[in-house]
Amino acid sequence: MAEFWTGYAWPAIWIGLQVVAIIIPLLLCVAYLVYAERKVIAAIHLRRGPNVVGPYGLLQPIADGMKLFFKETVIPTGANRGVFIIAPVLTFTLALIAWAVIPVGDGLVIADINVGILYLFAISSLGVYGILMAGWASNSKYAFLGGLRSAAQMVSYEVSMGFIIISVLLVVGSLNLSDIVNAQRHIWFVIPLFPMAVIFFVSTLAETNRHPFDLPEAEAELVSGYNVEYSSMAFALFFLGEYANMILMSAMTTILFLGGWLPPFNVAPFTWIPGPIWFAAKIAFCLFIFLWVRATFPRYRYDQLMRLGWKVFLPISLAAVVIVGGVVLAFDIQSLVK
Amino acid sequence: MIIQSLAFYLFSIVAVASAVMVISARNPVHSVLFLILAFFNSAGLFVLLGAEFLAMILVVVYVGAVAVLFMFVVMMLDINFTALREGFLQYLPLGGLIGLVLLLELAVILGGWIIAPGAAERAAAPTPAIDSVNNTEALGQLIYTNYIYFFQAAGMVLLVAMIGAIVLTHRSRPGVRKQKISEQVAREDSIEMRDMPSGGGI
């Protein structure tokens, strides 16, 4: 019995607590990201944004959540029931499980696996299934078109994202996320790899179906795209999944290019602030750009989106792999960052 | 160890069950979804074997790219389900034969390990010892250093196949109007910069 407790029960409880410690703050962040989005865009549009529920409208996301929670879940008669229900669950789950490998501070990570960045890339490439399944199972033409657009878009932009990740990996010489962050203690990769950082960020916009690449839910032509038949909590799961994915992609950008939990300069006033706060601040910065882009740019047309992905980003990122690889080999960069 | 065995049985049962569902599901889209589930569970088995790099690559390549294209095509097809079922008995003997051949080949490989115990060690010899480097690095050395020419040759074959596919399917239609973005941007009167006071209009 004692062996059972020390061998299985306590580790299981400990892992459960770690999972809760990641997921609860994440869900709170998602709720307040929605609020922040409305406030930021309102400020850019010279409006006030939500300001009625609670002080400064701070209880608005909770009110919205309660409203969705108490609505009725409608499943269309023509829908493929099983797939229809699994789709939002899958989207939301995928947005959460990726956080298992994200290091929020020095050593503060649930699973410090060797192939962390590949795991993140694999999980983010699975995100397309939720949307594709929702689009197909709804048995509605708007949802279907949204799902198809999304599949083509995410597969296209994943390619250039993969190449940019490879060019970062070539510099670091490891797939472990903590190693990638530690390799940036001299200089953040956003400076030597600046063009790649920009391309990566734009690709993450496309990968999360955000403006100006939100073709899958283009409300002007597809009503609301893949989630048009969803209501209540099923819709809420898509919504939460989309915003959790935004936070995840910002975390990926932060780890790959903005030095993760590292302070900008390794001197006294900056080092007093603990790592996780730097990490959160950098994620917040990336998220602000997400919102800023949404309020600023018009939506791309579909052929322009494909042109940008295949004819502009792919050649540049392929060239980047060759050039970065050559420079890393010629100047022995990997031993410098170790 | 118990947890590992439990995980092994979970992954393998789900993998085999979903593989059966791939060929027995009535709806082709469900078949593709079960195929994805089978891939995913195989990736889980790879992780249990300690081959985490292969597991991730399996998910990225097969689940994240190949199966998306499958699904894309299958979702758009207008399939007559009853016509699809009719050929089942007709193709059963041929399919069964191919399955039998594959089973025999697997038996030969596994039997080889039992007949000649030294074969397994020899097969693993090209990689450096797994405790000195992690398995991503071992694979990298194997593919990009020891067998670089074979790897490059395989890459060339794929490149030729890709170019061939594009050449065979590409049609150039006359009279198609295309947007030339560089010309639009270079046009002088297309963009005008104005300084806007905050809160004011033009």
Coordinates of C-alpha atoms in Angstrom, one line a residue:
Chain A
M1 CA 0.0 0.0 0.0
A2 CA 2.8 2.4 0.9
E3 CA 4.4 1.7 -2.4
F4 CA 1.1 2.5 -4.2
W5 CA 1.0 5.9 -2.5
T6 CA 4.7 6.9 -3.1
G7 CA 4.9 5.2 -6.6
Y8 CA 1.5 6.1 -8.1
A9 CA -0.9 8.2 -6.1
W10 CA 1.3 11.1 -5.1
P11 CA 2.9 11.6 -8.5
A12 CA -0.6 11.5 -10.0
I13 CA -1.9 14.1 -7.6
W14 CA 1.2 16.2 -8.1
I15 CA 0.8 16.1 -11.9
G16 CA -2.9 17.0 -11.4
L17 CA -2.0 20.0 -9.3
Q18 CA 0.5 21.2 -11.9
V19 CA -2.1 20.9 -14.7
V20 CA -4.6 22.9 -12.6
A21 CA -1.9 25.5 -11.9
I22 CA -1.4 26.0 -15.7
I23 CA -5.0 25.7 -16.9
I24 CA -6.8 28.0 -14.4
P25 CA -4.6 31.0 -15.0
L26 CA -4.8 30.2 -18.7
L27 CA -8.6 30.3 -18.8
L28 CA -8.6 33.5 -16.8
C29 CA -6.2 35.0 -19.3
V30 CA -8.4 33.8 -22.2
A31 CA -11.5 35.5 -20.6
Y32 CA -9.6 38.8 -20.0
L33 CA -8.0 38.6 -23.4
V34 CA -11.5 38.9 -24.9
Y35 CA -12.1 41.9 -22.7
A36 CA -8.7 43.4 -23.6
E37 CA -9.5 42.9 -27.3
R38 CA -12.7 44.8 -27.0
K39 CA -11.1 47.6 -25.0
V40 CA -8.1 47.9 -27.2
I41 CA -10.1 47.9 -30.4
A42 CA -12.5 50.4 -28.8
A43 CA -9.6 52.7 -28.0
I44 CA -8.3 52.5 -31.5
H45 CA -11.8 53.2 -32.9
L46 CA -12.3 56.1 -30.3
R47 CA -15.1 54.2 -28.6
R48 CA -15.4 53.2 -24.9
G49 CA -15.8 49.5 -25.2
P50 CA -17.5 47.4 -22.5
N51 CA -17.9 49.6 -19.4
V52 CA -21.3 48.7 -17.9
V53 CA -20.9 45.3 -16.1
G54 CA -18.7 45.9 -13.1
P55 CA -16.1 48.6 -12.7
Y56 CA -14.6 49.5 -16.1
G57 CA -16.7 46.6 -17.5
L58 CA -14.3 44.2 -15.8
L59 CA -17.0 41.6 -15.2
Q60 CA -18.1 41.6 -18.8
P61 CA -16.2 38.3 -19.8
I62 CA -17.8 36.5 -16.8
A63 CA -21.3 37.8 -17.8
D64 CA -20.7 36.7 -21.4
G65 CA -19.5 33.3 -20.2
M66 CA -22.6 32.8 -18.0
K67 CA -24.9 33.8 -20.9
L68 CA -23.3 31.2 -23.2
F69 CA -23.4 28.6 -20.4
F70 CA -27.2 28.9 -19.8
K71 CA -28.1 28.9 -23.5
E72 CA -29.5 25.8 -25.2
T73 CA -27.1 23.6 -27.2
V74 CA -28.7 23.2 -30.7
I75 CA -27.6 20.3 -32.8
P76 CA -29.0 20.6 -36.4
T77 CA -31.0 17.6 -37.7
G78 CA -28.8 17.2 -40.7
A79 CA -25.6 17.3 -38.7
N80 CA -23.4 14.3 -38.1
R81 CA -23.9 14.2 -34.4
G82 CA -20.7 12.5 -33.1
V83 CA -18.3 14.6 -35.2
F84 CA -20.3 17.7 -34.6
I85 CA -19.8 17.3 -30.8
I86 CA -16.2 16.2 -30.9
A87 CA -15.1 19.1 -33.0
P88 CA -15.3 21.9 -30.4
V89 CA -14.0 19.6 -27.7
L90 CA -11.0 18.7 -29.8
T91 CA -10.3 22.4 -30.6
F92 CA -10.3 23.3 -27.0
T93 CA -8.3 20.3 -25.8
L94 CA -5.6 20.9 -28.3
A95 CA -5.3 24.6 -27.3
L96 CA -4.8 23.4 -23.7
I97 CA -2.5 20.4 -24.0
A98 CA 0.2 22.3 -25.8
W99 CA 0.9 24.2 -22.6
A100 CA 2.4 21.0 -21.0
V101 CA 5.8 21.8 -22.6
I102 CA 5.9 25.7 -22.3
P103 CA 8.6 26.8 -19.9
V104 CA 7.2 29.8 -18.0
G105 CA 10.3 30.3 -16.0
D106 CA 13.8 28.8 -15.4
G107 CA 12.8 25.1 -14.8
L108 CA 9.1 26.0 -14.4
V109 CA 7.7 23.5 -16.9
I110 CA 5.5 20.5 -16.6
A111 CA 7.2 18.3 -19.1
D112 CA 10.7 19.3 -20.1
I113 CA 10.9 17.0 -23.1
N114 CA 13.7 16.7 -25.7
V115 CA 11.5 17.5 -28.7
G116 CA 9.5 20.3 -27.1
I117 CA 9.3 22.6 -30.2
L118 CA 8.3 19.6 -32.4
Y119 CA 5.6 18.8 -29.9
L120 CA 4.3 22.4 -30.1
F121 CA 4.5 22.3 -33.9
A122 CA 2.6 18.9 -34.0
I123 CA -0.1 20.1 -31.7
S124 CA -0.6 23.4 -33.6
S125 CA -0.8 21.5 -36.9
L126 CA -3.6 19.4 -35.4
G127 CA -5.7 22.5 -34.7
V128 CA -7.1 22.3 -38.3
Y129 CA -9.1 19.2 -37.6
G130 CA -11.4 20.9 -35.1
I131 CA -12.3 23.4 -37.8
L132 CA -12.5 20.9 -40.6
M133 CA -14.7 18.5 -38.6
A134 CA -17.0 21.3 -37.5
G135 CA -17.3 22.5 -41.1
W136 CA -18.1 19.1 -42.4
A137 CA -20.3 17.8 -39.6
S138 CA -22.6 20.9 -39.6
N139 CA -23.9 19.9 -43.0
S140 CA -24.2 23.6 -44.0
K141 CA -22.6 25.2 -47.0
Y142 CA -21.2 28.2 -45.2
A143 CA -19.7 26.1 -42.4
F144 CA -18.2 23.7 -45.1
L145 CA -16.7 26.5 -47.1
G146 CA -15.2 28.0 -43.9
G147 CA -13.7 24.6 -43.0
L148 CA -12.2 24.1 -46.4
R149 CA -10.7 27.6 -46.5
S150 CA -9.2 27.0 -43.1
A151 CA -7.6 23.7 -44.0
A152 CA -5.9 25.1 -47.0
Q153 CA -4.8 28.2 -45.2
M154 CA -3.3 26.4 -42.1
V155 CA -1.5 23.8 -44.2
S156 CA 0.0 26.5 -46.4
Y157 CA 1.3 28.7 -43.5
E158 CA 2.5 25.7 -41.5
V159 CA 5.2 25.1 -44.1
S160 CA 6.9 28.4 -43.7
M161 CA 6.5 28.3 -39.9
G162 CA 8.3 24.9 -39.9
F163 CA 11.2 26.3 -41.9
I164 CA 11.5 29.3 -39.6
I165 CA 11.5 27.0 -36.6
I166 CA 14.2 25.0 -38.3
S167 CA 16.4 28.1 -38.8
V168 CA 16.1 28.8 -35.1
L169 CA 16.9 25.2 -34.2
L170 CA 20.0 25.4 -36.4
V171 CA 21.3 28.3 -34.3
V172 CA 20.5 26.6 -30.9
G173 CA 21.3 23.0 -31.8
S174 CA 18.5 21.6 -29.6
L175 CA 14.8 21.0 -29.8
N176 CA 14.3 21.6 -26.1
L177 CA 12.4 24.8 -25.3
S178 CA 14.4 25.6 -22.2
D179 CA 17.6 25.2 -24.3
I180 CA 16.2 27.6 -26.9
V181 CA 15.5 30.2 -24.3
N182 CA 18.8 29.8 -22.6
A183 CA 20.6 30.2 -25.9
Q184 CA 19.2 33.7 -26.1
R185 CA 20.8 35.0 -22.9
H186 CA 23.4 37.0 -24.9
I187 CA 21.0 38.4 -27.5
W188 CA 17.4 37.7 -28.3
F189 CA 16.9 36.0 -31.6
V190 CA 14.6 38.7 -32.8
I191 CA 17.6 40.9 -33.5
P192 CA 19.9 38.5 -35.6
L193 CA 16.9 36.7 -37.1
F194 CA 14.6 39.8 -37.5
P195 CA 13.0 39.0 -40.9
M196 CA 12.2 35.5 -39.7
A197 CA 10.6 36.8 -36.6
V198 CA 8.3 39.0 -38.6
I199 CA 7.4 36.1 -41.0
F200 CA 6.8 33.8 -38.1
F201 CA 4.5 36.3 -36.4
V202 CA 2.5 36.9 -39.6
S203 CA 2.3 33.1 -40.1
T204 CA 0.9 32.7 -36.6
L205 CA -1.8 35.2 -37.5
A206 CA -2.7 33.0 -40.4
E207 CA -2.4 29.8 -38.3
T208 CA -4.8 31.1 -35.6
N209 CA -7.3 32.4 -38.3
R210 CA -7.0 35.9 -37.0
H211 CA -7.3 39.2 -38.9
P212 CA -6.2 40.0 -41.6
F213 CA -6.4 36.3 -42.4
D214 CA -9.7 35.3 -40.9
L215 CA -11.1 34.0 -44.2
P216 CA -12.5 30.9 -42.5
E217 CA -15.0 33.0 -40.6
A218 CA -15.3 36.0 -43.0
E219 CA -18.6 37.2 -41.6
A220 CA -19.3 39.3 -44.7
E221 CA -19.4 36.3 -47.1
L222 CA -19.7 33.1 -44.9
V223 CA -21.9 34.5 -42.1
S224 CA -19.4 33.3 -39.5
G225 CA -17.8 30.3 -41.2
Y226 CA -17.2 27.0 -39.6
N227 CA -18.9 27.8 -36.3
V228 CA -22.1 29.1 -37.8
E229 CA -24.3 26.2 -36.7
Y230 CA -22.9 26.1 -33.1
S231 CA -24.5 27.6 -30.1
S232 CA -24.1 27.8 -26.4
M233 CA -21.1 26.0 -24.8
A234 CA -20.1 24.3 -28.1
F235 CA -19.6 27.7 -29.6
A236 CA -17.9 28.9 -26.4
L237 CA -15.4 26.1 -26.7
F238 CA -14.4 27.2 -30.2
F239 CA -14.2 30.8 -29.0
L240 CA -12.0 29.9 -26.0
G241 CA -9.9 27.6 -28.2
E242 CA -9.3 30.4 -30.7
Y243 CA -8.1 32.8 -27.9
A244 CA -6.1 30.1 -26.1
N245 CA -4.4 29.4 -29.4
M246 CA -3.6 33.1 -29.8
I247 CA -1.9 33.0 -26.3
L248 CA -0.1 29.8 -27.3
M249 CA 1.2 31.3 -30.5
S250 CA 2.4 34.4 -28.6
A251 CA 4.1 32.1 -26.2
M252 CA 5.8 30.3 -29.1
T253 CA 7.0 33.7 -30.6
T254 CA 8.2 34.7 -27.2
I255 CA 10.2 31.5 -26.7
L256 CA 11.7 31.4 -30.2
F257 CA 12.5 35.1 -30.7
L258 CA 11.9 37.2 -27.6
G259 CA 14.0 35.3 -25.1
G260 CA 11.2 33.6 -23.1
W261 CA 11.6 34.3 -19.4
L262 CA 14.9 36.2 -19.7
P263 CA 15.1 39.9 -18.9
P264 CA 16.1 42.3 -21.7
F265 CA 19.4 43.1 -20.0
N266 CA 21.1 40.9 -17.5
V267 CA 21.7 43.8 -14.9
A268 CA 20.3 44.7 -11.5
P269 CA 16.8 46.4 -11.9
F270 CA 15.8 44.0 -14.6
T271 CA 16.9 40.8 -12.9
W272 CA 14.9 41.6 -9.7
I273 CA 11.7 40.9 -11.7
P274 CA 11.1 37.1 -11.7
G275 CA 11.1 35.2 -15.0
P276 CA 7.4 34.3 -15.3
I277 CA 6.5 38.0 -15.1
W278 CA 8.9 38.8 -18.0
F279 CA 7.4 35.8 -19.9
A280 CA 3.8 37.1 -19.3
A281 CA 4.8 40.6 -20.2
K282 CA 6.2 39.5 -23.5
I283 CA 3.2 37.4 -24.3
A284 CA 1.0 40.4 -23.5
F285 CA 3.1 42.4 -25.9
C286 CA 2.6 39.9 -28.7
L287 CA -1.1 39.7 -28.0
F288 CA -1.4 43.4 -28.2
I289 CA 0.1 43.3 -31.7
F290 CA -2.5 40.6 -32.6
L291 CA -5.3 43.1 -31.5
W292 CA -3.6 46.1 -33.1
V293 CA -3.4 44.2 -36.4
R294 CA -7.1 43.3 -36.2
A295 CA -8.1 46.9 -35.8
T296 CA -5.8 48.2 -38.5
F297 CA -5.7 46.0 -41.6
P298 CA -8.5 45.1 -44.0
R299 CA -9.0 41.3 -44.7
Y300 CA -6.9 39.6 -47.4
R301 CA -8.6 38.2 -50.4
Y302 CA -8.2 34.4 -50.6
D303 CA -5.9 34.4 -53.6
Q304 CA -3.7 37.1 -52.0
L305 CA -3.5 34.9 -48.8
M306 CA -2.3 31.9 -50.8
R307 CA 0.1 34.1 -52.8
L308 CA 1.6 35.5 -49.6
G309 CA 2.0 32.0 -48.1
W310 CA 3.4 30.1 -51.1
K311 CA 5.1 32.8 -53.2
V312 CA 6.5 35.1 -50.6
F313 CA 7.0 33.5 -47.2
L314 CA 8.0 30.0 -48.5
P315 CA 10.9 31.1 -50.7
I316 CA 12.1 33.6 -48.0
S317 CA 12.0 31.0 -45.2
L318 CA 13.7 28.4 -47.4
A319 CA 16.5 30.8 -48.2
A320 CA 16.7 31.6 -44.5
V321 CA 17.3 28.0 -43.6
V322 CA 20.2 27.8 -46.1
I323 CA 21.7 31.2 -45.1
V324 CA 21.3 30.6 -41.3
G325 CA 22.7 27.1 -41.7
G326 CA 25.7 28.4 -43.6
V327 CA 26.4 31.1 -41.1
V328 CA 26.0 28.7 -38.2
L329 CA 28.5 26.3 -39.7
A330 CA 31.0 28.9 -40.8
F331 CA 31.2 30.9 -37.6
D332 CA 30.5 27.9 -35.2
I333 CA 27.5 29.8 -33.7
Q334 CA 26.2 26.7 -31.8
S335 CA 29.2 26.6 -29.5
L336 CA 28.8 30.4 -28.9
V337 CA 25.3 30.1 -27.6
K338 CA 25.8 26.9 -25.6
Chain B
M1 CA 6.3 -0.3 -15.1
I2 CA 2.5 -0.9 -14.6
I3 CA 1.7 2.5 -16.0
Q4 CA 3.8 1.9 -19.0
S5 CA 2.1 -1.5 -19.7
L6 CA -1.3 0.1 -19.2
A7 CA -0.4 2.9 -21.6
F8 CA 0.9 0.3 -24.1
Y9 CA -2.3 -1.7 -24.0
L10 CA -4.4 1.4 -24.2
F11 CA -2.6 2.8 -27.3
S12 CA -2.4 -0.6 -29.1
I13 CA -6.0 -1.5 -28.5
V14 CA -7.2 1.9 -29.7
A15 CA -4.8 1.7 -32.6
V16 CA -6.0 -1.7 -33.7
A17 CA -9.7 -0.9 -33.1
S18 CA -9.5 2.3 -35.1
A19 CA -7.6 0.5 -37.9
V20 CA -10.5 -2.0 -38.1
M21 CA -12.9 0.9 -38.2
V22 CA -11.0 2.6 -41.0
I23 CA -12.0 -0.2 -43.3
S24 CA -15.4 -1.0 -41.9
A25 CA -16.9 2.5 -41.3
R26 CA -19.7 3.3 -43.7
N27 CA -18.9 6.9 -44.1
P28 CA -15.5 7.7 -45.8
V29 CA -15.0 10.8 -43.7
H30 CA -15.3 8.7 -40.5
S31 CA -12.8 6.3 -42.1
V32 CA -10.3 9.2 -42.4
L33 CA -11.0 10.3 -38.8
F34 CA -10.3 6.8 -37.6
L35 CA -7.1 6.7 -39.7
I36 CA -6.0 9.8 -37.9
L37 CA -6.8 8.2 -34.5
A38 CA -4.7 5.2 -35.5
F39 CA -1.8 7.4 -36.5
F40 CA -2.1 9.2 -33.2
N41 CA -2.0 6.1 -31.2
S42 CA 1.0 4.8 -33.1
A43 CA 2.7 8.0 -32.2
G44 CA 1.9 7.2 -28.6
L45 CA 3.5 3.7 -29.0
F46 CA 6.6 5.4 -30.5
V47 CA 6.9 7.6 -27.4
L48 CA 6.7 4.5 -25.2
L49 CA 9.5 3.0 -27.2
G50 CA 11.6 6.1 -26.5
A51 CA 11.5 7.2 -30.1
E52 CA 10.0 10.7 -29.4
F53 CA 11.4 12.3 -32.5
L54 CA 9.7 9.7 -34.8
A55 CA 6.5 10.1 -32.8
M56 CA 6.4 13.9 -33.4
I57 CA 7.3 13.5 -37.0
L58 CA 4.5 11.0 -37.5
V59 CA 2.1 13.5 -36.0
V60 CA 3.4 16.5 -38.0
V61 CA 3.7 14.7 -41.3
Y62 CA 0.9 12.2 -41.4
V63 CA -1.7 13.7 -39.2
G64 CA -0.9 17.3 -39.7
A65 CA -0.4 17.3 -43.5
V66 CA -1.1 14.0 -45.3
A67 CA -4.4 13.2 -43.5
V68 CA -5.6 16.8 -43.9
L69 CA -5.3 16.4 -47.7
F70 CA -7.1 13.0 -47.5
M71 CA -9.9 14.5 -45.5
F72 CA -10.0 17.5 -47.9
V73 CA -10.5 15.2 -50.9
V74 CA -12.9 12.8 -49.2
M75 CA -15.1 15.5 -47.8
M76 CA -15.5 17.0 -51.3
L77 CA -16.2 13.7 -53.1
D78 CA -19.8 12.9 -54.0
I79 CA -19.8 9.3 -53.0
N80 CA -22.5 6.8 -53.5
F81 CA -22.3 4.6 -50.3
T82 CA -24.2 1.6 -51.6
A83 CA -22.2 1.4 -54.8
L84 CA -19.1 1.5 -52.6
R85 CA -20.2 -1.5 -50.6
E86 CA -21.0 -3.7 -53.6
G87 CA -17.5 -4.4 -54.6
F88 CA -16.6 -5.6 -51.1
L89 CA -16.8 -9.4 -51.8
Q90 CA -15.2 -9.0 -55.2
Y91 CA -12.1 -7.5 -53.8
L92 CA -12.0 -9.6 -50.6
P93 CA -9.7 -12.4 -52.0
L94 CA -7.2 -10.0 -53.4
G95 CA -7.2 -7.8 -50.3
G96 CA -6.9 -10.9 -48.1
L97 CA -3.9 -12.2 -50.1
I98 CA -2.1 -8.9 -49.8
G99 CA -2.8 -8.9 -46.0
L100 CA -1.4 -12.4 -45.8
V101 CA 1.8 -11.5 -47.6
L102 CA 2.3 -8.6 -45.3
L103 CA 1.7 -10.8 -42.3
L104 CA 4.2 -13.4 -43.6
E105 CA 6.8 -10.7 -44.1
L106 CA 6.4 -9.4 -40.6
A107 CA 6.7 -13.0 -39.4
V108 CA 10.0 -13.4 -41.3
I109 CA 11.4 -10.2 -39.7
L110 CA 10.4 -11.2 -36.2
G111 CA 11.4 -14.8 -36.8
G112 CA 14.8 -13.6 -37.9
W113 CA 15.4 -12.1 -34.5
I114 CA 14.7 -15.4 -32.9
I115 CA 16.7 -17.6 -35.3
A116 CA 19.7 -15.3 -35.3
P117 CA 19.9 -13.3 -32.0
G118 CA 22.9 -11.3 -33.3
A119 CA 20.9 -9.7 -36.1
A120 CA 19.2 -7.1 -33.9
E121 CA 22.5 -5.9 -32.6
R122 CA 23.9 -5.6 -36.1
A123 CA 20.8 -3.7 -37.2
A124 CA 21.3 -1.1 -34.5
A125 CA 25.0 -0.7 -35.0
P126 CA 25.1 2.4 -37.3
T127 CA 23.7 4.8 -34.6
P128 CA 26.0 6.0 -31.8
A129 CA 25.2 4.7 -28.3
I130 CA 21.8 6.0 -27.3
D131 CA 23.1 7.1 -23.8
S132 CA 25.7 9.5 -25.3
V133 CA 23.4 11.4 -27.7
N134 CA 19.6 11.8 -27.7
N135 CA 17.8 10.0 -30.4
T136 CA 17.1 13.1 -32.5
E137 CA 20.9 13.7 -32.7
A138 CA 21.5 10.0 -33.5
L139 CA 19.0 10.1 -36.3
G140 CA 20.5 13.3 -37.6
Q141 CA 24.0 11.9 -37.7
L142 CA 22.8 8.8 -39.4
I143 CA 20.8 10.6 -42.1
Y144 CA 22.8 13.8 -42.7
T145 CA 26.3 12.5 -42.0
N146 CA 26.7 8.8 -42.6
Y147 CA 24.2 8.3 -45.4
I148 CA 24.0 11.8 -46.8
Y149 CA 24.3 10.7 -50.5
F150 CA 21.4 8.2 -50.2
F151 CA 19.4 10.8 -48.4
Q152 CA 20.1 13.4 -51.1
A153 CA 19.2 10.8 -53.8
A154 CA 15.9 10.2 -52.1
G155 CA 15.3 13.9 -51.9
M156 CA 16.1 14.3 -55.7
V157 CA 13.6 11.5 -56.5
L158 CA 10.9 13.3 -54.5
L159 CA 11.8 16.6 -56.2
V160 CA 11.5 15.1 -59.6
A161 CA 8.2 13.5 -58.7
M162 CA 6.9 16.8 -57.4
I163 CA 8.0 18.7 -60.5
G164 CA 6.4 15.9 -62.6
A165 CA 3.1 16.2 -60.9
I166 CA 3.1 20.0 -61.4
V167 CA 4.0 19.7 -65.1
L168 CA 1.4 17.0 -65.8
T169 CA -1.5 18.9 -64.1
H170 CA -0.6 22.5 -64.9
R171 CA -2.7 24.1 -67.7
S172 CA -1.9 27.6 -68.8
R173 CA -5.2 29.1 -69.9
P174 CA -5.1 32.2 -72.1
G175 CA -6.9 35.3 -71.3
V176 CA -6.7 35.0 -67.5
R177 CA -6.4 38.4 -65.7
K178 CA -4.0 38.3 -62.8
Q179 CA -3.4 40.9 -60.1
K180 CA 0.1 42.2 -60.4
I181 CA 0.8 43.5 -56.9
S182 CA 4.2 45.0 -57.6
E183 CA 2.7 47.1 -60.5
Q184 CA -0.1 48.3 -58.2
V185 CA 2.2 49.3 -55.4
A186 CA 4.6 51.0 -57.9
R187 CA 1.7 53.1 -59.3
E188 CA 2.2 56.7 -58.1
D189 CA -1.4 57.9 -57.5
S190 CA -2.6 54.8 -55.6
I191 CA -1.5 55.8 -52.2
E192 CA -1.7 59.2 -50.6
M193 CA -0.3 59.8 -47.1
R194 CA -2.3 62.1 -44.9
D195 CA -1.7 63.3 -41.3
M196 CA -4.8 62.7 -39.3
P197 CA -5.6 64.5 -36.0
S198 CA -6.9 62.1 -33.4
G199 CA -10.7 62.2 -33.3
G200 CA -10.9 64.2 -36.5
G201 CA -11.8 63.1 -40.0
I202 CA -10.6 64.0 -43.5

